[in-house]
Coordinates of C-alpha atoms in Angstrom, one line a residue:
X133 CA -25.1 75.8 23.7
X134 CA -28.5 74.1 24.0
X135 CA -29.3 73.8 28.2
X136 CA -29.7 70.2 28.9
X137 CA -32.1 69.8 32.0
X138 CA -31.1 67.9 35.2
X139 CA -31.6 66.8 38.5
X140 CA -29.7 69.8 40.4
X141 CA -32.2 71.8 38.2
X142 CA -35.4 69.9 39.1
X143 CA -34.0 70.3 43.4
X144 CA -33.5 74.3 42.4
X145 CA -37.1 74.5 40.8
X146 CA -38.9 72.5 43.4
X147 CA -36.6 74.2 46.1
X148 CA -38.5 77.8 44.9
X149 CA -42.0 76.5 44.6
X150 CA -42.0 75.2 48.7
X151 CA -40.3 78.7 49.2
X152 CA -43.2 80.4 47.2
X153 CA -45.8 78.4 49.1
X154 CA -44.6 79.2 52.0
X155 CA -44.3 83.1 51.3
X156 CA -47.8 83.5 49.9
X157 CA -49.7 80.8 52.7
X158 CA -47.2 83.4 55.5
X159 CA -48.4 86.2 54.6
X160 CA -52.1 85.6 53.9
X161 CA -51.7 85.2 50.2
X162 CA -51.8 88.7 48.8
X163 CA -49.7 90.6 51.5
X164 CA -48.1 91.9 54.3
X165 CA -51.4 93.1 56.1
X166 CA -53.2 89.5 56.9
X167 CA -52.2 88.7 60.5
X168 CA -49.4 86.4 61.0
X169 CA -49.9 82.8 61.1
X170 CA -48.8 80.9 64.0
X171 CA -46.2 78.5 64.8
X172 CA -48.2 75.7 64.5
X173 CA -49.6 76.4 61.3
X174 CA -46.1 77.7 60.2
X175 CA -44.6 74.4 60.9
X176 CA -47.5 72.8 58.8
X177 CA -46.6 74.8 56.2
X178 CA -43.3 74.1 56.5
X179 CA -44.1 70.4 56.5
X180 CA -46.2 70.7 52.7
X181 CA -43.6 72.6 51.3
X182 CA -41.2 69.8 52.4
X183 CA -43.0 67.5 51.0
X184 CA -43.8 69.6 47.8
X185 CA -40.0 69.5 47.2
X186 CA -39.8 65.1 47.7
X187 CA -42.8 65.1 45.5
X188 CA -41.3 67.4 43.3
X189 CA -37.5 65.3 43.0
X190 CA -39.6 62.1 42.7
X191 CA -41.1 63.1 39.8
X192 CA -38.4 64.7 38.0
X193 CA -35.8 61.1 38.9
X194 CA -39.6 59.3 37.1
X195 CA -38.9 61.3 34.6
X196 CA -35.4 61.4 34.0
X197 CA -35.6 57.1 34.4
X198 CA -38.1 56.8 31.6
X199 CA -36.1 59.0 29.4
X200 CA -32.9 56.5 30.0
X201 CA -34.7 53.7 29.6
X202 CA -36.6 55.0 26.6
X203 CA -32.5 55.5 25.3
X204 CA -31.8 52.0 26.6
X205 CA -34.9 50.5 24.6
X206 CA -33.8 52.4 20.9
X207 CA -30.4 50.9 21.4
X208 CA -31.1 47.4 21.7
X209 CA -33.4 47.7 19.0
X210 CA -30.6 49.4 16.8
X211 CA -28.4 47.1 17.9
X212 CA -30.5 43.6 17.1
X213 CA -31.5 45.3 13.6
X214 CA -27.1 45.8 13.1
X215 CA -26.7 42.1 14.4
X216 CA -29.5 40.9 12.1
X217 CA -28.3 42.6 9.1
X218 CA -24.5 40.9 9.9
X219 CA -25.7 37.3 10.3
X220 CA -27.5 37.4 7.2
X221 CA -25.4 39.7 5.4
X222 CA -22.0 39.1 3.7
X223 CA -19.9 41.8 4.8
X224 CA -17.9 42.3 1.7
X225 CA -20.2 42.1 -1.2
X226 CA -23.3 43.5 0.4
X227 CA -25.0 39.9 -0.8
X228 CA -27.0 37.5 1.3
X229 CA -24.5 35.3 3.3
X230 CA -25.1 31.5 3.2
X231 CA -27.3 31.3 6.3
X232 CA -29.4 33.8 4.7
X233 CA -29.4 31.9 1.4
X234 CA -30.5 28.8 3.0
X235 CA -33.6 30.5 4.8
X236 CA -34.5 31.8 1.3
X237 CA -34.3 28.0 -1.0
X238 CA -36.3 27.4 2.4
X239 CA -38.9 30.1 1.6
X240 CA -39.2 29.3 -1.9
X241 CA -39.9 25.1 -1.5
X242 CA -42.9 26.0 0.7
X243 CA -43.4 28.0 -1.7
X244 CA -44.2 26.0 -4.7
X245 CA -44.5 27.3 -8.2
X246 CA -47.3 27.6 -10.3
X247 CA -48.6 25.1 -13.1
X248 CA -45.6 24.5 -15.6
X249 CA -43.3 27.1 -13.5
X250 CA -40.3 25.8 -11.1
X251 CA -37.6 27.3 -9.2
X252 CA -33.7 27.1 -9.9
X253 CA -30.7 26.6 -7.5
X254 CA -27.6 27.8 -8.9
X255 CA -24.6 27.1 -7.3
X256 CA -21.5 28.3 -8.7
X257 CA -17.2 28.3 -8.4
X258 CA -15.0 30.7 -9.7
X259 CA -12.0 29.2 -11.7
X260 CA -8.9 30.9 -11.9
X261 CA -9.5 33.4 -8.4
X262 CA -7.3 31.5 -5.8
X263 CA -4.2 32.3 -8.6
X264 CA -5.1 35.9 -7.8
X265 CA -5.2 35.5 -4.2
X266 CA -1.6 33.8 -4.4
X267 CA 0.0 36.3 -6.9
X268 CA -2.0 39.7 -6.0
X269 CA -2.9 38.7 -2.3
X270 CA -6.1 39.5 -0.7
X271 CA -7.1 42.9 -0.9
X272 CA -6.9 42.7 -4.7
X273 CA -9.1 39.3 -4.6
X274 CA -11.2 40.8 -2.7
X275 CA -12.3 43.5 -4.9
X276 CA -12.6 40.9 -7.8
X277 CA -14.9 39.1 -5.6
X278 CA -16.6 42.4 -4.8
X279 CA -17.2 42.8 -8.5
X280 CA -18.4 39.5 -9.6
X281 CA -21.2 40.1 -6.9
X282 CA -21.9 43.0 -8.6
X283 CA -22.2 41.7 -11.9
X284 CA -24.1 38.9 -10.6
X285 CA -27.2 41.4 -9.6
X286 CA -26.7 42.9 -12.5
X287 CA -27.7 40.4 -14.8
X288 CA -30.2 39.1 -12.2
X289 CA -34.4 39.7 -13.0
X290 CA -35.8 42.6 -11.3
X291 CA -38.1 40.3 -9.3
X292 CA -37.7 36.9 -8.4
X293 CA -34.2 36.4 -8.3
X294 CA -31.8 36.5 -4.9
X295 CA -28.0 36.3 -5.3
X296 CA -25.8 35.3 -2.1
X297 CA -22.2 34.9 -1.6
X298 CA -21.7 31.2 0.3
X299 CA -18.0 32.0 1.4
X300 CA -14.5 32.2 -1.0
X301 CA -15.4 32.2 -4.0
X302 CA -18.9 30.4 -3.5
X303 CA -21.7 32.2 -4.8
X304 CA -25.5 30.9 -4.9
X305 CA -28.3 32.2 -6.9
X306 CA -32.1 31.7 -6.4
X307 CA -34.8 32.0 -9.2
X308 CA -38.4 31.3 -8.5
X309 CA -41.1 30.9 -11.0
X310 CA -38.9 30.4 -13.8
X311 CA -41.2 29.2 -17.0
X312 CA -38.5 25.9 -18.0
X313 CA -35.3 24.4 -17.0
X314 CA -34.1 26.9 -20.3
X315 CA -34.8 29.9 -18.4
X316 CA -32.5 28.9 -15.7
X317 CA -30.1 27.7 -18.1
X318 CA -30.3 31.7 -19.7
X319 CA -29.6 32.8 -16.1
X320 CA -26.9 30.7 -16.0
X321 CA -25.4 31.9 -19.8
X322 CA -25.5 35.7 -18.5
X323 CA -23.5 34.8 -15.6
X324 CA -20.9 33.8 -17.2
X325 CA -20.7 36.3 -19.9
X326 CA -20.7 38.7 -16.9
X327 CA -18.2 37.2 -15.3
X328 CA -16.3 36.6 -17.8
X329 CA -15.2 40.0 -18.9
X330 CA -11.9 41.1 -17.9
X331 CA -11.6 43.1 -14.3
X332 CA -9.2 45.8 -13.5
X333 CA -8.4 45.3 -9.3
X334 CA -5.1 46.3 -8.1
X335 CA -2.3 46.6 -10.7
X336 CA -3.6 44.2 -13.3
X337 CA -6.4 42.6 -15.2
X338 CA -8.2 39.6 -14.1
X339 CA -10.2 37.1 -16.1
X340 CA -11.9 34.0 -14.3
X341 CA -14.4 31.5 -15.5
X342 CA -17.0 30.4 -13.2
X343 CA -18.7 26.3 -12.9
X344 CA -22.1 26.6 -12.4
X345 CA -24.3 23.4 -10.9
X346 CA -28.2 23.8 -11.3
X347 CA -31.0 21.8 -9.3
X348 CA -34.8 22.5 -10.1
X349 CA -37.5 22.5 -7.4
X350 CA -39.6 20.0 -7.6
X351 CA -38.4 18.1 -10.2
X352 CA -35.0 17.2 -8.6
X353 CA -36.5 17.5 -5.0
X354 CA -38.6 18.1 -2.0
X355 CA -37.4 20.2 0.6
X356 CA -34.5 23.0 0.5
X357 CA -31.3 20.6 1.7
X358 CA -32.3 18.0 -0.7
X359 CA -32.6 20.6 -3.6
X360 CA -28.9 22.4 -2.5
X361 CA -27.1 19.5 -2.0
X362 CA -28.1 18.4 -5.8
X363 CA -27.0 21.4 -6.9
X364 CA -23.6 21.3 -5.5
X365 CA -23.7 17.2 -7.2
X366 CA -24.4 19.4 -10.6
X367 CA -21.4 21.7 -9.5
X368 CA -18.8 18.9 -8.7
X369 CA -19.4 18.0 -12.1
X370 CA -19.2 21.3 -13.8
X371 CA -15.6 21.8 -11.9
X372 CA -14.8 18.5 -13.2
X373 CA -14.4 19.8 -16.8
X374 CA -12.2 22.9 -17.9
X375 CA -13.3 26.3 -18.6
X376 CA -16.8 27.6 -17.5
X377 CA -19.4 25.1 -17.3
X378 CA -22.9 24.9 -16.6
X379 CA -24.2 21.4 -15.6
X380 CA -27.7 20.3 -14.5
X381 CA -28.9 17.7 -11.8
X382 CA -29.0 14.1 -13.4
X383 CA -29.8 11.5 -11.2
X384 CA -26.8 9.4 -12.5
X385 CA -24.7 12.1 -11.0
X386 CA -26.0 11.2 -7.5
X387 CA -25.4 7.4 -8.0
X388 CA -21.7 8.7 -8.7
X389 CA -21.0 10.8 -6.0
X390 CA -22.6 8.4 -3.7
X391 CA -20.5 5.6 -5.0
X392 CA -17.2 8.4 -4.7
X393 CA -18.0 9.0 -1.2
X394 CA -17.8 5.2 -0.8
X395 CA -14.6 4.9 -2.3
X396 CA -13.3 7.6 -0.4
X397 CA -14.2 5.9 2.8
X398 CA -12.9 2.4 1.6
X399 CA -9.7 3.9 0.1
X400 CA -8.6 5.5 3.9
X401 CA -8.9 2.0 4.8
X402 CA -7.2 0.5 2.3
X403 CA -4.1 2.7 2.6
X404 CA -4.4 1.9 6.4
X405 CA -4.8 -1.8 5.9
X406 CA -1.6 -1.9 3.2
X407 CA -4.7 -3.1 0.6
X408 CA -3.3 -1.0 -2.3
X409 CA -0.4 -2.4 -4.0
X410 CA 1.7 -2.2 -7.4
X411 CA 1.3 -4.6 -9.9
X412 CA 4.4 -4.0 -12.7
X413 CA 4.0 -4.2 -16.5
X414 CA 7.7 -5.2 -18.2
X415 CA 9.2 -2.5 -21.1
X416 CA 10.9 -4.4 -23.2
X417 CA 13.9 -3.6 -25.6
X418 CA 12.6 -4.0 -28.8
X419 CA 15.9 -4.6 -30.7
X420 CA 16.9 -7.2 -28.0
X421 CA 13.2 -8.4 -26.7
X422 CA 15.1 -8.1 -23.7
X423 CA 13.4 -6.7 -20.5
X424 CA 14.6 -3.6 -19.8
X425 CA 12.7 -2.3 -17.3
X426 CA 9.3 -2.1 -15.4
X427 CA 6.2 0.3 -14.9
X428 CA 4.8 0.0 -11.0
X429 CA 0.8 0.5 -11.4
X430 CA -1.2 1.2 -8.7
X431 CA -4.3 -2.5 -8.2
X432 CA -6.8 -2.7 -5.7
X433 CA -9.3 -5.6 -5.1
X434 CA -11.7 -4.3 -3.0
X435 CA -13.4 -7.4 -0.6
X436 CA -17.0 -6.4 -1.8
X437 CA -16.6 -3.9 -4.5
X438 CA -14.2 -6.5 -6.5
X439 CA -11.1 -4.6 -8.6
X440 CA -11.3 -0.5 -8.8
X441 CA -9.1 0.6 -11.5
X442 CA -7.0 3.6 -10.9
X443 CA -9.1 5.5 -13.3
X444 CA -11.6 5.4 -10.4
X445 CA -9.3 5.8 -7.1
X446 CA -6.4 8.1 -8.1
X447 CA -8.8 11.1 -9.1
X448 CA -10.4 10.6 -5.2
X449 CA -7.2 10.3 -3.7
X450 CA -6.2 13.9 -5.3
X451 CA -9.3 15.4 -4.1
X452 CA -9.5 13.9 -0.7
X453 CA -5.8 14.9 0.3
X454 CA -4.8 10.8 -0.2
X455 CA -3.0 11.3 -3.3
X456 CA 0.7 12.0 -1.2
X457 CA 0.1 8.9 1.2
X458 CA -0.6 6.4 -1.5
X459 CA 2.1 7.9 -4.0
X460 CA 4.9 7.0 -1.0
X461 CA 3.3 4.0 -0.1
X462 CA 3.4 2.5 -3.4
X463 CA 7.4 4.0 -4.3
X464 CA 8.1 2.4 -0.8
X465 CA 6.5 -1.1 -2.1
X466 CA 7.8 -0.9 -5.9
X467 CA 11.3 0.3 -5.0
X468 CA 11.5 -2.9 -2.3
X469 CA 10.6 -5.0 -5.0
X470 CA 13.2 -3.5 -7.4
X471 CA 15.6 -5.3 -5.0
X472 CA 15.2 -8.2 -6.4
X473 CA 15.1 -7.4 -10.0
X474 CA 18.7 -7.8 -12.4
X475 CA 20.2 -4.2 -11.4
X476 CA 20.2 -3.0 -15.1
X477 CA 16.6 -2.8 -14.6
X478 CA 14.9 0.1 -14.2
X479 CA 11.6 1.4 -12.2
X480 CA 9.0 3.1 -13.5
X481 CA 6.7 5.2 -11.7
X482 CA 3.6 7.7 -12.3
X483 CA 3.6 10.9 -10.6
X484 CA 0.0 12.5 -10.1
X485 CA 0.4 16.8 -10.9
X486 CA -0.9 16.8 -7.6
X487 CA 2.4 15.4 -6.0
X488 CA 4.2 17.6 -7.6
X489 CA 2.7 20.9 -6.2
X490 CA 3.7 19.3 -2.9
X491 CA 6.2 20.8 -1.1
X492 CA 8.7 18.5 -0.2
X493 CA 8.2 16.5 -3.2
X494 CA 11.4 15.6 -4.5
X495 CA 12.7 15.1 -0.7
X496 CA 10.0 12.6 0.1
X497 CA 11.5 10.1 -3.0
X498 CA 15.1 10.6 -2.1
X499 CA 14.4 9.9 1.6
X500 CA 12.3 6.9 0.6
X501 CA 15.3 5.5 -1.9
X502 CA 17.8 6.2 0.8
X503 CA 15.5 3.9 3.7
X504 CA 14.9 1.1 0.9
X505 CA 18.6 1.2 -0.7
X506 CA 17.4 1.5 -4.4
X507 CA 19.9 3.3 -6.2
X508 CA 18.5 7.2 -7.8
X509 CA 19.5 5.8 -11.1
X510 CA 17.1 2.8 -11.4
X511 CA 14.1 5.5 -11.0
X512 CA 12.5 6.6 -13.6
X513 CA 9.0 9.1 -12.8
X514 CA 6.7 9.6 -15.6
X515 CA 4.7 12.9 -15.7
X516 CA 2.3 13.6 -18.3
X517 CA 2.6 15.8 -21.3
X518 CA -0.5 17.7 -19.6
X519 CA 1.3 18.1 -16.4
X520 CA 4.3 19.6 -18.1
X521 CA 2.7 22.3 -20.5
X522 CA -0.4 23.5 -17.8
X523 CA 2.6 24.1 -14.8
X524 CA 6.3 24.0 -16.3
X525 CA 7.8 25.7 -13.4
X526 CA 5.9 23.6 -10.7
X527 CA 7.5 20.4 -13.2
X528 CA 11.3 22.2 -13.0
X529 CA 10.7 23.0 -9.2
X530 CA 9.6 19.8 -8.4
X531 CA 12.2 17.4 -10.6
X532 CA 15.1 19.9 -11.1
X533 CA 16.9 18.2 -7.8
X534 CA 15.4 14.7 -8.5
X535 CA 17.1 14.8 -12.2
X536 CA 20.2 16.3 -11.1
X537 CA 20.5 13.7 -8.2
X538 CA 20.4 11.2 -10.9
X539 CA 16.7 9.8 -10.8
X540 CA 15.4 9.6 -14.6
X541 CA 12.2 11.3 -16.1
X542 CA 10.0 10.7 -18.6
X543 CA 7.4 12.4 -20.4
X544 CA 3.8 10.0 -20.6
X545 CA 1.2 10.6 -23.1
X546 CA 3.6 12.2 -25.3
X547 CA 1.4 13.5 -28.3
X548 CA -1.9 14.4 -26.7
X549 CA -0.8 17.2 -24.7
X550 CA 0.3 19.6 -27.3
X551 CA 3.3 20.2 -25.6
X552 CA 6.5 22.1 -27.5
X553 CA 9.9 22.5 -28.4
X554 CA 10.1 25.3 -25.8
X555 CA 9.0 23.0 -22.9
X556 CA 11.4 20.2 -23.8
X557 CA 14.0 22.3 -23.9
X558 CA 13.3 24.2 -20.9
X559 CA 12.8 20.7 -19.3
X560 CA 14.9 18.2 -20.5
X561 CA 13.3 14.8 -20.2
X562 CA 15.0 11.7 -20.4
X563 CA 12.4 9.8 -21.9
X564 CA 9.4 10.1 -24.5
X565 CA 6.1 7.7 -24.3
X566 CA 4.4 7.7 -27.4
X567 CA 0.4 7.5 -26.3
X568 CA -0.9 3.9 -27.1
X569 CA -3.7 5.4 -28.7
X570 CA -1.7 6.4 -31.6
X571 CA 0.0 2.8 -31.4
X572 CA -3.7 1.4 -31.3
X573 CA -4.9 3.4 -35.0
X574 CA -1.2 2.5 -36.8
X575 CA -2.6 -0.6 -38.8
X576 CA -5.9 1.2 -40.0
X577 CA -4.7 5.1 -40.0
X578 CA -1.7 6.8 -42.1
X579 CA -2.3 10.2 -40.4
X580 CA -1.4 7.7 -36.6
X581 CA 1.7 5.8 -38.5
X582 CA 2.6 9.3 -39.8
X583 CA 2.1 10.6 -36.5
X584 CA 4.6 7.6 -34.6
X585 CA 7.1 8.9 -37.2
X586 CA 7.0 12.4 -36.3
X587 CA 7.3 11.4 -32.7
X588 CA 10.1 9.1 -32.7
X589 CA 11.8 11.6 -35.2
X590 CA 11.5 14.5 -32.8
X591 CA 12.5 12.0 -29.9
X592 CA 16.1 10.7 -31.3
X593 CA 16.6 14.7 -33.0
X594 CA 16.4 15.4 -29.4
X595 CA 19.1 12.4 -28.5
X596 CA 15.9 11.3 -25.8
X597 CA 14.5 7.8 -25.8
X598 CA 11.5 6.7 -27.1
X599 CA 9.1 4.4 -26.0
X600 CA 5.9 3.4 -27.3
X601 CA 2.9 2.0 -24.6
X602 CA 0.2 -0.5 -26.2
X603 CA 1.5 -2.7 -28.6
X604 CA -0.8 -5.3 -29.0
X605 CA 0.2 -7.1 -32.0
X606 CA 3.3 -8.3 -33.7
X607 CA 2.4 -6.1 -37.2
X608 CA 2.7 -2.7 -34.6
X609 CA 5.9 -4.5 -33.2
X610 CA 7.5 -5.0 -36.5
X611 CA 6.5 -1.4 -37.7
X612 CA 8.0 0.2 -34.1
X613 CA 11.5 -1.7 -34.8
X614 CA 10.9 -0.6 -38.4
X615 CA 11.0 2.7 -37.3
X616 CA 13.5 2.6 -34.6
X617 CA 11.6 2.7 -31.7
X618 CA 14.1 1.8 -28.5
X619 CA 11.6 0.4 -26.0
X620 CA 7.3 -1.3 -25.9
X621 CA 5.5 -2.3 -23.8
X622 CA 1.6 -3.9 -23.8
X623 CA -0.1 -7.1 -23.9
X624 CA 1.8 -8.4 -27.0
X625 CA 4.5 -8.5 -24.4
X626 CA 2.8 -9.2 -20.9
X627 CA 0.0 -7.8 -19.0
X628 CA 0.6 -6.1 -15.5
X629 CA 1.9 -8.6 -13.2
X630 CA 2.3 -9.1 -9.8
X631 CA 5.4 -8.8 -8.2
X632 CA 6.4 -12.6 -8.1
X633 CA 5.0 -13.4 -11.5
X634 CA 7.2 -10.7 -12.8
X635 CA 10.3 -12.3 -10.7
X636 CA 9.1 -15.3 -12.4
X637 CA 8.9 -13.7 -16.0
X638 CA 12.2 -12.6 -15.6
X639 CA 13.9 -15.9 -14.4
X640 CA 12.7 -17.2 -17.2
X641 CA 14.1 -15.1 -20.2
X642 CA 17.2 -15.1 -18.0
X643 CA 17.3 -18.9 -18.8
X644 CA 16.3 -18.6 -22.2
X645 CA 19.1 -16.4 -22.7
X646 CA 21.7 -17.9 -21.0
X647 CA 20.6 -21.4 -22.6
X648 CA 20.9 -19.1 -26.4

């Protein structure tokens, strides 16, 4: 074992040397036969060596301080260089981390590129992971997510090019003198081939697509948070579409989301102010021309903004965390008005997919029918034929109780959403909508009228009701009846009204009935 020096050592070594000095100053040097020295200057003697020894200790505790210190200093510096590498380091991939990321689009706009050259922002989602997370758990996400990083180097250029992992499943690449907006379109391609290809983590095989947003420096901006937050505008729309997508900056795109994030505000107000409100178009019998029933659908007239259609708010209100608020809050207000309607009538209401992830759902509708005293019977909730074929067991989950407590459902859209005999039979429905825009093409297309046929044939097979949405003129009327279609609705028969203009609407062929 290798003798480690210390301070007992350096008292023992300058300990001797006095005791030397002393010897050899005692006895003249070089021997016993010098005459002896005399107290005086044996006490002097005694007084060097003593100091010889504090000298001697002094030294070695200098010594032995720098040493530590030296120790002290290589730590910290080992120590800043570890904490350096962690904040700008994601821990699990081994990639730049967000912070990092940032400091490099940073780098790169101070940085500008040469004559006809620019530099490329990609920002990108993974579609399909947080199923994995859910079903696998974790540790097998993960390793898909250490994977895709990767893959993501691997199609990078050797120079050039920085890939970073934002957080989730975020990732963020940086390309820098790129020669056209098609080279960073190329990057983006290979990304998605790469991550495209299946991946073996746990006990199964993954495959995810990825969105990719894209924001070129200078052309879409100045300075590095101008050029990632136009990125992520390019990536919102990328998400908005199925599959993997790559999407560039367009300025239009930032008039959108500016106008979103407006509506967003606006609609928390709204839903706080009691703004939102149903407006109810009647479905009519078509044998009778009797009205049967009523659709609830969502109005808001904004004081500045004027109307916003649904096709506008509904989509925010998913994204935002809205959509369960304003779904209650307009059943609450439609069902109140039900009241007053003849009590063969029946409610109809959308129900967003989102709602129906919910846990809770079906609870929520019966507690609201129970406070408002509108019978489960006069309910009817429309899904769409999307909803049911993208997430059956969510559909049977949600509606199962709903149906069996006696609240009707029926299937919207029916014909766009390529849904089959296996999913109405694994979810009986209790209701068919044929889509209007089949009802729109019947006059000038036989493949639409064949279509209707098909539909209302599969519909009564099935012993379900069929109704047909956007009839507009008495020739698709007459062919519906024709055909022995039970129920329409649309503007042949009466727009969307509000609630006392309905009341009114309904007095009315009341009289005219009573009076035939």
């Amino acid at each position: 074992m290798r003798h480690r020096f210390t301070i007992l050592d350096g008292v023992v070594m300058a300990g001797a040397g006095a005791l030397l000095v002393i010897i050899a100053l005692d006895y003249d040097l070089f021997g016993p036969a010098g005459p002896r020295r005399s107290d005086a200057a044996r006490l002097e003697l005694a007084e060097i060596a003593a100091i010889a020894v504090v000298l001697g200790l002094l030294l070695i505790l200098a010594l032995r301080r720098m040493r530590a210190q030296n120790r002290e200093v290589a730590r910290r510096i080992a120590a800043e260089q570890h904490a350096r590498e962690l904040a700008f380091q994601d821990p699990l991939t081994g990639l730049a981390n967000r912070r990092q990321f940032d400091q490099i689009v940073a780098e790169a706009t101070v940085s500008p590129p040469g004559a006809e050259r620019t530099h490329a922002v990609l920002l990108m989602d993974l579609n399909g992971f947080k199923s994995i997370n859910d079903v696998y758990g974790h540790p097998v996400g993960d390793a898909v997510l250490a994977e895709i990083g990767f893959r993501l180097l691997a199609v990078m250029r050797e120079s050039g090019d920085e890939v970073a992992r934002l957080g989730g499943d975020e990732f963020g690449v940086v390309a820098t003198h790129l020669r056209s907006a098609e080279d960073a379109g190329g990057i983006a391609l290979r990304i998605i081939r790469a991550v495209e290809e299946p991946i073996i983590a746990g006990p199964a095989e993954h495959t995810v697509g990825v969105g990719i947003g894209i924001a070129l420096f200078p052309r879409d901006g100045h300075d590095a948070k101008e050029i990632i937050r136009r990125a992520d505008i390019a990536l919102y729309r990328a998400k908005a579409e199925s599959g993997s997508v790559v999407r560039f900056f367009e300025k239009d795109m930032d008039a959108r989301v500016r106008e979103r994030s407006v509506i967003e505000r606006e609609l928390r107000r709204a839903l706080a102010d009691g703004d939102i409100h149903p407006c109810y178009q009647p479905v009519v019998d078509l044998g009778t021309g009797a009205i049967s029933g009523a659709e609830a659908l969502a109005r808001w007239h904004h004081r500045e903004l004027g109307s916003i259609a649904p096709e506008r708010f509904i989509p925010v209100a998913e994204e935002c965390g809205l959509i369960a608020a304003l779904g209650d809050h307009l059943l609450r207000v439609a069902c109140r008005d039900a009241l007053d309607w003849p009590p063969a009538m029946t409610l109809s209401i959308n129900v967003s997919p989102v709602q129906l992830r919910e846990p809770g759902f079906g609870l929520r509708v019966l507690a609201i029918l129970g406070e408002v005293g509108l019978s489960p019977t006069r309910l009817e909730l429309e899904i769409t034929e999307n909803t049911l074929v993208r997430d059956l067991k969510a559909s049977q989950a949600a509606l199962g109780a709903l149906r069996a407590a006696g609240v009707r459902i029926a299937l919207d859209d029916f014909g766009t959403g390529y849904s089959s005999l296996y999913h109405l039979r694994n979810f009986p429905v209790d209701r068919i909508k044929v889509d209007r825009s089949f009802v729109d093409s019947i006059d000038a297309e036989n493949e639409s009228a064949a279509i209707v046929r098909a539909l209302l044939g599969l519909g009564h097979g099935l012993g379900i009701a069929v109704t047909a949405e956007g009839i507009e003129s008495a020739r698709q009327r007459d062919f519906l009846i024709g055909q022995g279609c039970d129920q329409g609705q649309g503007f042949l028969y009466a727009p969307a009204l509000p609630a006392s203009e309905l009341r009114r609407l309904i007095a009315e062929k009341t009289s005219k009935a009573s009076a035939g």
